[in-house]
Coordinates of C-alpha atoms and ligand atoms in Angstrom, one line a residue:
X1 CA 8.9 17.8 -31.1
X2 CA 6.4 16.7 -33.5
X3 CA 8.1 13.2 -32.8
X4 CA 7.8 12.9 -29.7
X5 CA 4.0 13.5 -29.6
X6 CA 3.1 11.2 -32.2
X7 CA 5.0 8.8 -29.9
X8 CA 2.7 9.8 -26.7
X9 CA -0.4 9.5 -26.2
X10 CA 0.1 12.4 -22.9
X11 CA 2.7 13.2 -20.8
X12 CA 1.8 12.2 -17.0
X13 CA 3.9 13.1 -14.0
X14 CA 3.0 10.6 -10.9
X15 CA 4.1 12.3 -7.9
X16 CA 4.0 9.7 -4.9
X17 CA 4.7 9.9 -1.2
X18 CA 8.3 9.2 -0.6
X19 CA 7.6 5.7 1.3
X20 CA 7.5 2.0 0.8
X21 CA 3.7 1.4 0.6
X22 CA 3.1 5.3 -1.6
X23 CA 6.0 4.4 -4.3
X24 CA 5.1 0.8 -5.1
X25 CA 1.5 1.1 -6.2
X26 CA 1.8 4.0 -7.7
X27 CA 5.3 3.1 -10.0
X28 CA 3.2 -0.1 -10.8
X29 CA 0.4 2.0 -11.8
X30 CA 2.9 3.8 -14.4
X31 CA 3.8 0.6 -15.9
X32 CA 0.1 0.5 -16.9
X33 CA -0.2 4.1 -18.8
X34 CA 2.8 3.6 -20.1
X35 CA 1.9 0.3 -21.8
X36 CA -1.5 2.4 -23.0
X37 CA 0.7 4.8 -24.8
X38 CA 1.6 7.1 -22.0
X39 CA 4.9 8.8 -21.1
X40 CA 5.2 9.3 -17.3
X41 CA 7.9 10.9 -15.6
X42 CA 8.4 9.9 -12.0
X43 CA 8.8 12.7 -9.4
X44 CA 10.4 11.8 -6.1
X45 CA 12.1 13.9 -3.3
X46 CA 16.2 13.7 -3.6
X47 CA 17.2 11.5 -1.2
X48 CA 14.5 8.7 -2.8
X49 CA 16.0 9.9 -6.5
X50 CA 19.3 9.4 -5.9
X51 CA 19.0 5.7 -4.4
X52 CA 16.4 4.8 -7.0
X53 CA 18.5 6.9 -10.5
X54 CA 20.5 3.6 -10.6
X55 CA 18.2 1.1 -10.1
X56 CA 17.2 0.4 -13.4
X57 CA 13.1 1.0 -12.6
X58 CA 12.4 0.7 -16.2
X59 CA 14.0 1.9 -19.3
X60 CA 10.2 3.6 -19.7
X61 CA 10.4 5.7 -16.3
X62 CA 12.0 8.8 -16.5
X63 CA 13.0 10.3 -12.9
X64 CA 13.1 13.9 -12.0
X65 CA 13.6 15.1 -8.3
X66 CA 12.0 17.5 -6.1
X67 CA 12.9 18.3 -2.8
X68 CA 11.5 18.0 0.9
X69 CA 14.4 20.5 2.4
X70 CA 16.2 17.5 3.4
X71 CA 18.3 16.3 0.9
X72 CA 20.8 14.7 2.4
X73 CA 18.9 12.3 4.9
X74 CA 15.4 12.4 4.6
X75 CA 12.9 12.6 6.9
X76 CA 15.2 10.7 9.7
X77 CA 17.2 13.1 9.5
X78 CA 14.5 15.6 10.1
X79 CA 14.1 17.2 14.3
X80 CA 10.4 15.8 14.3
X81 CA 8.1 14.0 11.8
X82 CA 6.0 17.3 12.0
X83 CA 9.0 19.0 11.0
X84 CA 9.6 17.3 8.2
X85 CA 5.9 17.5 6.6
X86 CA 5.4 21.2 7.3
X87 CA 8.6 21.4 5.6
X88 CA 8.4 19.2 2.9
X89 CA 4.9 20.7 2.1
X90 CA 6.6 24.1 1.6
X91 CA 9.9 23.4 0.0
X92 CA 8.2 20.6 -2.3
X93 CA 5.4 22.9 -3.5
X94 CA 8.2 25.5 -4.1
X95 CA 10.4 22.7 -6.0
X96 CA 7.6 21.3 -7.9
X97 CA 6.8 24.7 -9.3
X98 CA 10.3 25.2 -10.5
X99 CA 10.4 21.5 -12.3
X100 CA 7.1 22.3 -14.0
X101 CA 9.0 26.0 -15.3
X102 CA 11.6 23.3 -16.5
X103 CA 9.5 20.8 -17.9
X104 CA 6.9 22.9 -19.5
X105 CA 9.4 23.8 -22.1
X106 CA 10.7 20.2 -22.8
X107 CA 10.2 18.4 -26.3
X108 CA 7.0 17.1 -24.6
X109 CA 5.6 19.0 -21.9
X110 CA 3.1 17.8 -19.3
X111 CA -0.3 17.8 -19.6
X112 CA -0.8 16.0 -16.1
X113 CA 0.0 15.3 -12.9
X114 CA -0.8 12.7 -11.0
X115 CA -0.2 12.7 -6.8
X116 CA 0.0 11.2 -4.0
X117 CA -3.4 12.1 -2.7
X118 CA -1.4 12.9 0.7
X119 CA -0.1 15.6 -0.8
X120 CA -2.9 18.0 -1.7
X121 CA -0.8 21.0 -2.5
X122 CA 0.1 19.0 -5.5
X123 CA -3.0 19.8 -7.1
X124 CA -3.0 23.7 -6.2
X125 CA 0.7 23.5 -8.2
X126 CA -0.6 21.5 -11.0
X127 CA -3.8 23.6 -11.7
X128 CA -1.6 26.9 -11.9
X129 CA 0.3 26.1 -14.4
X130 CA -2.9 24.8 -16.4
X131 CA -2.4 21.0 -16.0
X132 CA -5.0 18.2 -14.7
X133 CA -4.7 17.4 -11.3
X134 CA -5.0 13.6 -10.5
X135 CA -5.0 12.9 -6.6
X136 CA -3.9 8.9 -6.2
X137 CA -5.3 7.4 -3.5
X138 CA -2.9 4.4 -2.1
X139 CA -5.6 3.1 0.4
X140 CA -9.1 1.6 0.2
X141 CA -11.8 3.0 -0.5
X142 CA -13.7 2.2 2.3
X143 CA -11.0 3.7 4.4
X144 CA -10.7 7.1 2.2
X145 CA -15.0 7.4 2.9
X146 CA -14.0 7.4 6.2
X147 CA -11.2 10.1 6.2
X148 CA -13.6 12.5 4.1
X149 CA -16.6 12.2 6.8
X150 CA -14.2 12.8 9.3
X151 CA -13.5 16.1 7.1
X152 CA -16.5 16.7 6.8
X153 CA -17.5 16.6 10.4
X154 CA -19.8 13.8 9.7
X155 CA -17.6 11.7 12.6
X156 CA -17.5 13.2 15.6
X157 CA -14.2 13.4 17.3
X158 CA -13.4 11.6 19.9
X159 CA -15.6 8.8 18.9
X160 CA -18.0 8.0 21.2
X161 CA -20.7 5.9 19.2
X162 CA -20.0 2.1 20.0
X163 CA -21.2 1.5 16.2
X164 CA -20.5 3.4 13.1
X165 CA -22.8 3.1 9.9
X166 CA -21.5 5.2 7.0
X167 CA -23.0 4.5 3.6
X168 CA -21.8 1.5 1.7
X169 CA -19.7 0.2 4.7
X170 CA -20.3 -2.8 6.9
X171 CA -21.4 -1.6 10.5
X172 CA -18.0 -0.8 11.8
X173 CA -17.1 -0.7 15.8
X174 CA -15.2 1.8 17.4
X175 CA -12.1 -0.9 17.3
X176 CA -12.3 -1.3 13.5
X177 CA -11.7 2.8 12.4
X178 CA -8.5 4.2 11.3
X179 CA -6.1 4.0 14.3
X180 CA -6.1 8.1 14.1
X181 CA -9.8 8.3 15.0
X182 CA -9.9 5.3 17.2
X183 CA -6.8 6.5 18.9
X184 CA -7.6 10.0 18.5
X185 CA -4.7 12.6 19.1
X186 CA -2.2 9.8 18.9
X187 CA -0.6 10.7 15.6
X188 CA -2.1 14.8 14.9
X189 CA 0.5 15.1 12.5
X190 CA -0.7 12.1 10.3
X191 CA -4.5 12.6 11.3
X192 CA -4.4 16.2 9.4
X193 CA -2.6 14.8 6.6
X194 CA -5.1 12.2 6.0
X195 CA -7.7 14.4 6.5
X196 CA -6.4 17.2 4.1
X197 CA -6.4 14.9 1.7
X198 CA -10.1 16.2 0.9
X199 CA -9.3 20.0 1.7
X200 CA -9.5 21.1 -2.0
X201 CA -10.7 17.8 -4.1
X202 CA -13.1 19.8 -5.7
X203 CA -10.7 20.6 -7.9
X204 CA -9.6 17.2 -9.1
X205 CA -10.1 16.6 -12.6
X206 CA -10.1 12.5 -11.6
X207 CA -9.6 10.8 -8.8
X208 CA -7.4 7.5 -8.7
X209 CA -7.7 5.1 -6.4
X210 CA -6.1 1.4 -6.2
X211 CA -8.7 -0.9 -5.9
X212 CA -10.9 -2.8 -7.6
X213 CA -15.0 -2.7 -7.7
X214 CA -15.6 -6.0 -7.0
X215 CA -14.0 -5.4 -3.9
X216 CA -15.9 -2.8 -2.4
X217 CA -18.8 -2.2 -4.5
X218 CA -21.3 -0.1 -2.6
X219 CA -18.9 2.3 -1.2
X220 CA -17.5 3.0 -4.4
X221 CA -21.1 3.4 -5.8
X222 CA -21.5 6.1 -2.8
X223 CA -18.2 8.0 -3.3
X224 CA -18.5 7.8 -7.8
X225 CA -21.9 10.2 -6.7
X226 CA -19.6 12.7 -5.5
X227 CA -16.1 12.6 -7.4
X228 CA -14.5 11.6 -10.3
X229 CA -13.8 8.3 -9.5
X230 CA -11.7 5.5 -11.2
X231 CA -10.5 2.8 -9.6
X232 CA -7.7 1.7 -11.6
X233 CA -6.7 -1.4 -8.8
X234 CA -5.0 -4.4 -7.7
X235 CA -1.6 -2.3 -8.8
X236 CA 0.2 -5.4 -8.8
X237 CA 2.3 -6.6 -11.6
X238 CA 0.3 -9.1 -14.4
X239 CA 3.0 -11.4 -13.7
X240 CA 2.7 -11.9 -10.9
X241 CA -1.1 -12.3 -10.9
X242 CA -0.3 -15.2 -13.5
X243 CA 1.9 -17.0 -11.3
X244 CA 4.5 -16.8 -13.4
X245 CA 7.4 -15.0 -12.1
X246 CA 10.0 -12.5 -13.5
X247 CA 11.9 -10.2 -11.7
X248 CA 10.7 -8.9 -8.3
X249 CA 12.7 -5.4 -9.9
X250 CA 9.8 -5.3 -12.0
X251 CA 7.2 -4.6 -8.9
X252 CA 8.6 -0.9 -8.2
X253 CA 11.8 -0.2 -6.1
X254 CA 12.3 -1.2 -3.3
X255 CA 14.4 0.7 0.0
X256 CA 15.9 -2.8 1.3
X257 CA 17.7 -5.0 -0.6
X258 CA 15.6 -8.1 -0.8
X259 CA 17.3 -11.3 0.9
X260 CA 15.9 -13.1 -2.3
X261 CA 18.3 -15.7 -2.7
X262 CA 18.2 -17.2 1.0
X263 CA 14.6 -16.6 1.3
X264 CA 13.6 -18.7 -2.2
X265 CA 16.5 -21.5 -1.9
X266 CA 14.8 -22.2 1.8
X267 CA 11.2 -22.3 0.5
X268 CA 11.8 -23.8 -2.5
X269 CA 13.2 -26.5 0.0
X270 CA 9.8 -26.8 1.8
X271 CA 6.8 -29.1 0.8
X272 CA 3.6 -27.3 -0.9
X273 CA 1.3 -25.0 1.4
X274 CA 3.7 -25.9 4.3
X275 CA 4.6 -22.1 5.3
X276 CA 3.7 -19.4 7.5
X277 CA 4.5 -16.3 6.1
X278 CA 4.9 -13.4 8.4
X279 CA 5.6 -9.7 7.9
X280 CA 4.9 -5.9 9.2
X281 CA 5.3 -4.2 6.0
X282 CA 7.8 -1.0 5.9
X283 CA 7.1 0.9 8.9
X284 CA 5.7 -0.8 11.9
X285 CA 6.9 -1.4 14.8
X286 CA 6.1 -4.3 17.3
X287 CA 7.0 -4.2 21.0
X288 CA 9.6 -6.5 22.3
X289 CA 6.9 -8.1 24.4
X290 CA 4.5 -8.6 21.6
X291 CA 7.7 -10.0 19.3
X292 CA 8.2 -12.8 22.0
X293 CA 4.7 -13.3 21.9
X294 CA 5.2 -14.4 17.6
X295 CA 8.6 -16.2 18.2
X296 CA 6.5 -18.3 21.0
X297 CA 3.7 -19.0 18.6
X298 CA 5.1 -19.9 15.8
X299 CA 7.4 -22.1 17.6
X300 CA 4.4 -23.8 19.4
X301 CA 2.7 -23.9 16.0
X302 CA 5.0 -26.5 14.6
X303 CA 4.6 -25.0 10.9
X304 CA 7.5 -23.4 8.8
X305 CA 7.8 -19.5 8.7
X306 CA 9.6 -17.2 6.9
X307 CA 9.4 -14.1 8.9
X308 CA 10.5 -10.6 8.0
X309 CA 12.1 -8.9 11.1
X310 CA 13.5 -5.4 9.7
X311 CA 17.4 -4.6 10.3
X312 CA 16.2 -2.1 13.5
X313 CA 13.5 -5.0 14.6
X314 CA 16.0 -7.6 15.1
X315 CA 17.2 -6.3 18.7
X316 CA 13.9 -7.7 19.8
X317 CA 13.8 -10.9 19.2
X318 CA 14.5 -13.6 22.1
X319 CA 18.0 -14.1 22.9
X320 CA 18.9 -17.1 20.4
X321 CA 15.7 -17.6 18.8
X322 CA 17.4 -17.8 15.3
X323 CA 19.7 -20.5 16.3
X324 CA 16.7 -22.8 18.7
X325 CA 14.3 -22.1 15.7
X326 CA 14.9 -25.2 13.3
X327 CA 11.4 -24.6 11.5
X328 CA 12.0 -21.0 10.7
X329 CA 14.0 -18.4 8.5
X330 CA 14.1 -14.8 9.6
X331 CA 15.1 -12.4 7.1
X332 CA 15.8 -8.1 6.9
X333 CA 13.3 -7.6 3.6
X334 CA 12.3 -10.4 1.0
X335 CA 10.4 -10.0 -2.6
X336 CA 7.3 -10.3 -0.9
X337 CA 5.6 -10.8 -4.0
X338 CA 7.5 -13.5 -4.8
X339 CA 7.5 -15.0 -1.8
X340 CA 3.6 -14.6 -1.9
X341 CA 3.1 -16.6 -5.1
X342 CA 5.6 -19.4 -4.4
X343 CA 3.6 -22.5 -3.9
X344 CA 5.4 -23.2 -0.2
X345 CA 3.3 -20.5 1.2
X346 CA 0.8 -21.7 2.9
X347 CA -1.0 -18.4 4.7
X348 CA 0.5 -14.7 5.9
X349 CA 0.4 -13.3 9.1
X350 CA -0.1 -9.5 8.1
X351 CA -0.5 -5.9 9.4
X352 CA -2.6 -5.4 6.8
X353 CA -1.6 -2.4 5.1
X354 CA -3.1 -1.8 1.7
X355 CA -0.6 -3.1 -0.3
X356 CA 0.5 -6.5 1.5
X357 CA -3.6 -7.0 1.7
X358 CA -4.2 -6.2 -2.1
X359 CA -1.3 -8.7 -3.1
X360 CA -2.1 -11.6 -1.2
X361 CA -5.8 -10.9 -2.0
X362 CA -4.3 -10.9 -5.7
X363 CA -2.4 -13.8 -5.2
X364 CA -5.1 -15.8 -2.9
X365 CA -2.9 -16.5 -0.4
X366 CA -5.4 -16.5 3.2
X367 CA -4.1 -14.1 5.6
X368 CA -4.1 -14.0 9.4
X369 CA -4.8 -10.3 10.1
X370 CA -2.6 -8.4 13.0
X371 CA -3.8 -5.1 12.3
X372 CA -1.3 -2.0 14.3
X373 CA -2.0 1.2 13.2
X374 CA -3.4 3.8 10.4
X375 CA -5.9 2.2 8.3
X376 CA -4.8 -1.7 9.0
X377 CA -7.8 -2.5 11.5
X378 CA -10.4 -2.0 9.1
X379 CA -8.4 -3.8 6.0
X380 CA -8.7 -6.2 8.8
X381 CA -12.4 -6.1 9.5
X382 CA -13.2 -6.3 5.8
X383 CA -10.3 -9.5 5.3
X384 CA -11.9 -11.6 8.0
X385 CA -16.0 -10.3 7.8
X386 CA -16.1 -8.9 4.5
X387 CA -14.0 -11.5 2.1
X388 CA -13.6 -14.0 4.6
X389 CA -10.3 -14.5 3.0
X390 CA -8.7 -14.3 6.8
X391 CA -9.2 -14.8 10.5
X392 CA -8.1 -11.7 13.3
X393 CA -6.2 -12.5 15.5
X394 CA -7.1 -10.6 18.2
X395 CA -5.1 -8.9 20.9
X396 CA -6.0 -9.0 24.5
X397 CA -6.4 -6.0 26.7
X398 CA -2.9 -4.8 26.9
X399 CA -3.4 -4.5 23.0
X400 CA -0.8 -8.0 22.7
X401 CA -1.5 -10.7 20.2
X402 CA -0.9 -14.1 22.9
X403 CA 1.6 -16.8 20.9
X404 CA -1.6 -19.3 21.7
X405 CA -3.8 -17.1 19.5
X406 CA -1.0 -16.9 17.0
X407 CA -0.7 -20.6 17.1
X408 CA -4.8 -21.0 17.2
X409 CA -5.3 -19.2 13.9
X410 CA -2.3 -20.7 12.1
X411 CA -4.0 -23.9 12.7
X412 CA -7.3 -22.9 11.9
X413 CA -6.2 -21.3 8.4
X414 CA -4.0 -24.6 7.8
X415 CA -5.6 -27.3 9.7
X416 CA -9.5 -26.6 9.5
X417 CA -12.7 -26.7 7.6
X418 CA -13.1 -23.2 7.7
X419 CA -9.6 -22.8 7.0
X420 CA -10.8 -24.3 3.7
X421 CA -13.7 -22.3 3.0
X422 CA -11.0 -19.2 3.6
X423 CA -8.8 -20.7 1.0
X424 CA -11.7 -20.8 -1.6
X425 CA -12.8 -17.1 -1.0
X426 CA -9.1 -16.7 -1.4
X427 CA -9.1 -17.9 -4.7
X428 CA -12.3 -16.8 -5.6
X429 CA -11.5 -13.1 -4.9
X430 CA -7.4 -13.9 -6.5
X431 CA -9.7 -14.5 -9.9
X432 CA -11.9 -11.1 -9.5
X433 CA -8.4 -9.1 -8.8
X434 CA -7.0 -10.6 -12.6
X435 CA -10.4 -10.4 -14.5
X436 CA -10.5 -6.4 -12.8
X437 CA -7.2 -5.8 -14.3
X438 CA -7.3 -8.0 -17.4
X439 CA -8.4 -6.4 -21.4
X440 CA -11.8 -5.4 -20.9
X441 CA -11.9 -6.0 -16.6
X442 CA -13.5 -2.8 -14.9
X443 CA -10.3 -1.4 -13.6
X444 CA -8.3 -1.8 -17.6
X445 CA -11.8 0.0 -19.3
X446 CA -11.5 2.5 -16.5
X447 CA -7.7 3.2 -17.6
X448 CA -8.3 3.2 -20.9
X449 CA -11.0 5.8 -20.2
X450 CA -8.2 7.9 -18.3
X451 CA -6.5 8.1 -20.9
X452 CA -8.9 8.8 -23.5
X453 CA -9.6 11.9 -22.0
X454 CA -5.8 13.0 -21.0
X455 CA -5.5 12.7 -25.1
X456 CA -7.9 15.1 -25.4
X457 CA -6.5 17.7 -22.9
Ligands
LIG1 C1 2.0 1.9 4.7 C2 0.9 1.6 5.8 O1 1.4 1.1 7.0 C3 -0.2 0.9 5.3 O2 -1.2 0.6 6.3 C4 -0.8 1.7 4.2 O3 -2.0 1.0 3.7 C5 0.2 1.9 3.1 O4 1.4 2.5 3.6 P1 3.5 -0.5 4.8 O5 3.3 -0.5 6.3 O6 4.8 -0.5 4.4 O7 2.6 0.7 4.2 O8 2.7 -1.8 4.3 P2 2.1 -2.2 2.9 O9 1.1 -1.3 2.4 O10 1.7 -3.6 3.1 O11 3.4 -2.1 1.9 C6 4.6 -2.8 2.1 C7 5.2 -3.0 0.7 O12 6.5 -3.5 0.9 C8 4.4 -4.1 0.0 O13 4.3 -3.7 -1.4 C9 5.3 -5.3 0.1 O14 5.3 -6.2 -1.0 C10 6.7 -4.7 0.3 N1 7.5 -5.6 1.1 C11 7.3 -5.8 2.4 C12 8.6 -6.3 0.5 O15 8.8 -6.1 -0.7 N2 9.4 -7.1 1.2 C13 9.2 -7.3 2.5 O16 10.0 -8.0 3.2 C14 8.1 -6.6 3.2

């Protein structure tokens, strides 16, 4: 026992949301206690445990499971998504409490947990049995400020102001909020869980969020008044922020297998900054009719693409569109971050979730923002008004993104003098994400000073 705490700095558990977008910044953010002395034990529900236990995460990542009362097939396999979250908020409040019995009399027993700020409950478990409680948040800032007025009943729902002005946020149209207030009662189930995420924060020892200050100064300023707030962001590995590539393992884990092979022989094939990179992240879905509308444009746009159509997208694409398409590759799942930082890539056509916008913003690779849902349309806002690192491409009334506005921006980012002033901001703001994260940058000191006070807990 002694050993094992000289060894240790503290003993975290990082309890993420069982999805694509939750688990990768937050495994990435383990990688960084852990190389500040931490040991972290990560806690996901069964089903992610028992396709992750063999994937070799690190050697430094233990796993322990909990579970979300669906064991065998996740939340697909769940009657409703409401179903599975009033569920897996029960059982996995239940099954955490039991791990923590189990863990509390371990060689080196916790001393904090660190959650998926989604997941609220988390911190009622963790303060019970005496331990910090560390919400994570996986999404902006700016976005999160939004989320806690609305919990606050600052926002009044349903919007009706044509402009919003909340403090340390650009003036912000109806069209640019979360999808769940813009839209609202379109997703209630996800709406409350977002919102909940401030229903007993209070209580948080710290609050975690990945971003970095440069990035959205003010609102950051605004929330640090009111919480205990570190942002500890861009989670995105070192080596990749240095270009120089290892192992796209070493990211997090992912839930496809990664066409890396096919994708990186065909782009390492194509000249410098000639490719359009295009992909919707984990979870969205297009409609057939706006899929036809991307094939068409980036046909018509005469440039390269590498475009991510998920296993259950493919049915929509045009009937032989892979075959006719001699400029393009379309692949299931690719390392994105490797794809991102290979020198073919020339711009990304994005959703925008937090993640895909953090690395490319990381990376400097200009994006062409095709926000869908959740928080993506104001990621968007703040890519193409905020850091001009982007343009919008912007839907028409029937919500579709036309294949000549596809084809318009593609050859703006590539083709134009704005285009070029994007690229610099691109860079300039890939420089701020590395200093952020480097020895000494705001988001390492604010780490460091995490764990500086866990070793005195
Ligand atoms: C979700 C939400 O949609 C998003 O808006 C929110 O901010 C986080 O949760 P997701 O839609 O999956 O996430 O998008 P994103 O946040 O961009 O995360 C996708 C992750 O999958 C990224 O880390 C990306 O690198 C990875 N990815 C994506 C791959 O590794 N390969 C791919 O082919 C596509």
């Amino acid at each position: 026992m002694e050993k094992e705490r000289k060894n240790h700095v503290a003993h975290c558990l990082i309890l993420p949301y069982p999805a694509q977008g939750h688990m990768n910044p937050m495994i990435q953010f383990s990688k960084r206690l852990i190389e500040k002395g931490v040991k972290v034990t990560l806690i996901t529900v069964y089903s992610y445990w028992k396709t992750i236990k063999n994937k070799n995460l690190s050697s430094n990542i233990e796993v322990e499971s909990i579970s979300d009362g669906y064991d065998d097939g996740g939340y697909e396999s769940a009657k409703s998504f409401d179903v599975y979250i009033q569920t897996f908020w029960r059982v996995g409040s239940q099954t955490l409490c039991e791990l923590l019995h189990k863990l509390s009399s371990s060689k080196t027993p916790p001393n904090c947990v660190i959650f998926d700020a989604f997941m609220p409950w988390a911190l009622d478990v963790a303060k019970n049995f005496g331990l910090l409680g560390v919400p994570f948040f996986t999404q902006s800032c700016s976005v999160n400020s939004i989320y806690f007025h609305t919990h606050q009943k600052l926002i009044e729902l349903p919007i009706s102001q044509s402009e919003y002005l909340l403090p340390g946020l650009p003036k912000l149209a109806q069209g640019d909020l979360p999808s769940f207030l813009y839209k609202y009662g379109s997703y209630p189930i996800i709406f409350d869980v977002v919102v909940n995420q401030f229903s007993n924060i209070g209580k948080a020892d710290w609050i975690l969020a990945n971003t970095f200050y440069e990035l959205e100064p003010e609102v950051v300023d605004w929330l640090s008044k009111i919480w205990p707030l570190k942002t500890i962001g861009p989670s995105v590995p070192s080596s990749h922020l240095d270009k120089r590539i290892k192992d796209d393992k070493e990211y997090g884990v992912s839930v496809s297998d990664p066409n890396t092979e096919s994708s990186i022989k065909w782009l390492n094939e194509k000249p410098k900054r000639s490719v359009v990179y295009v992909s919707f992240g984990s979870n969205a879905r297009l409609s057939e009719e706006q899929i036809e509308e991307l094939a068409l444009g980036l046909n018509d746009s005469e440039k390269y693409f590498l475009w991510v159509v998920r296993e259950s997208e493919q049915v929509k694409l045009p009937k032989g569109f892979e075959e006719t398409s001699k400029n393009g590759l379309i692949v299931t799942w690719c390392p994105q971050l490797e794809v991102l930082t290979h020198e073919a890539v020339a711009c990304f056509v994005t959703h925008c979730g937090w993640n895909s916008t953090l690395e490319a913003l990381s990376i400097g690779v200009p994006l062409i923002a095709m926000p869908l849902w959740t928080d993506q349309a104001t990621n968007a806002k703040f890519i193409a008004d905020v850091w001009k690192m982007g343009v919008r491409a912007v839907a028409d009334e029937k919500e579709i993104v036309r294949s000549e506005t596809i084809k318009n921006c593609i050859k703006e980012i590539i083709e134009t003098e704005k285009g070029n002033e994007i690229k610099k901001n691109a860079l300039k703001w890939k420089n701020l994400a590395k200093s952020s994260v480097d020895e000494g940058g705001r988001s390492d000191k604010n780490i460091e000073e995490f764990v500086a006070a866990l070793t005195q807990y």
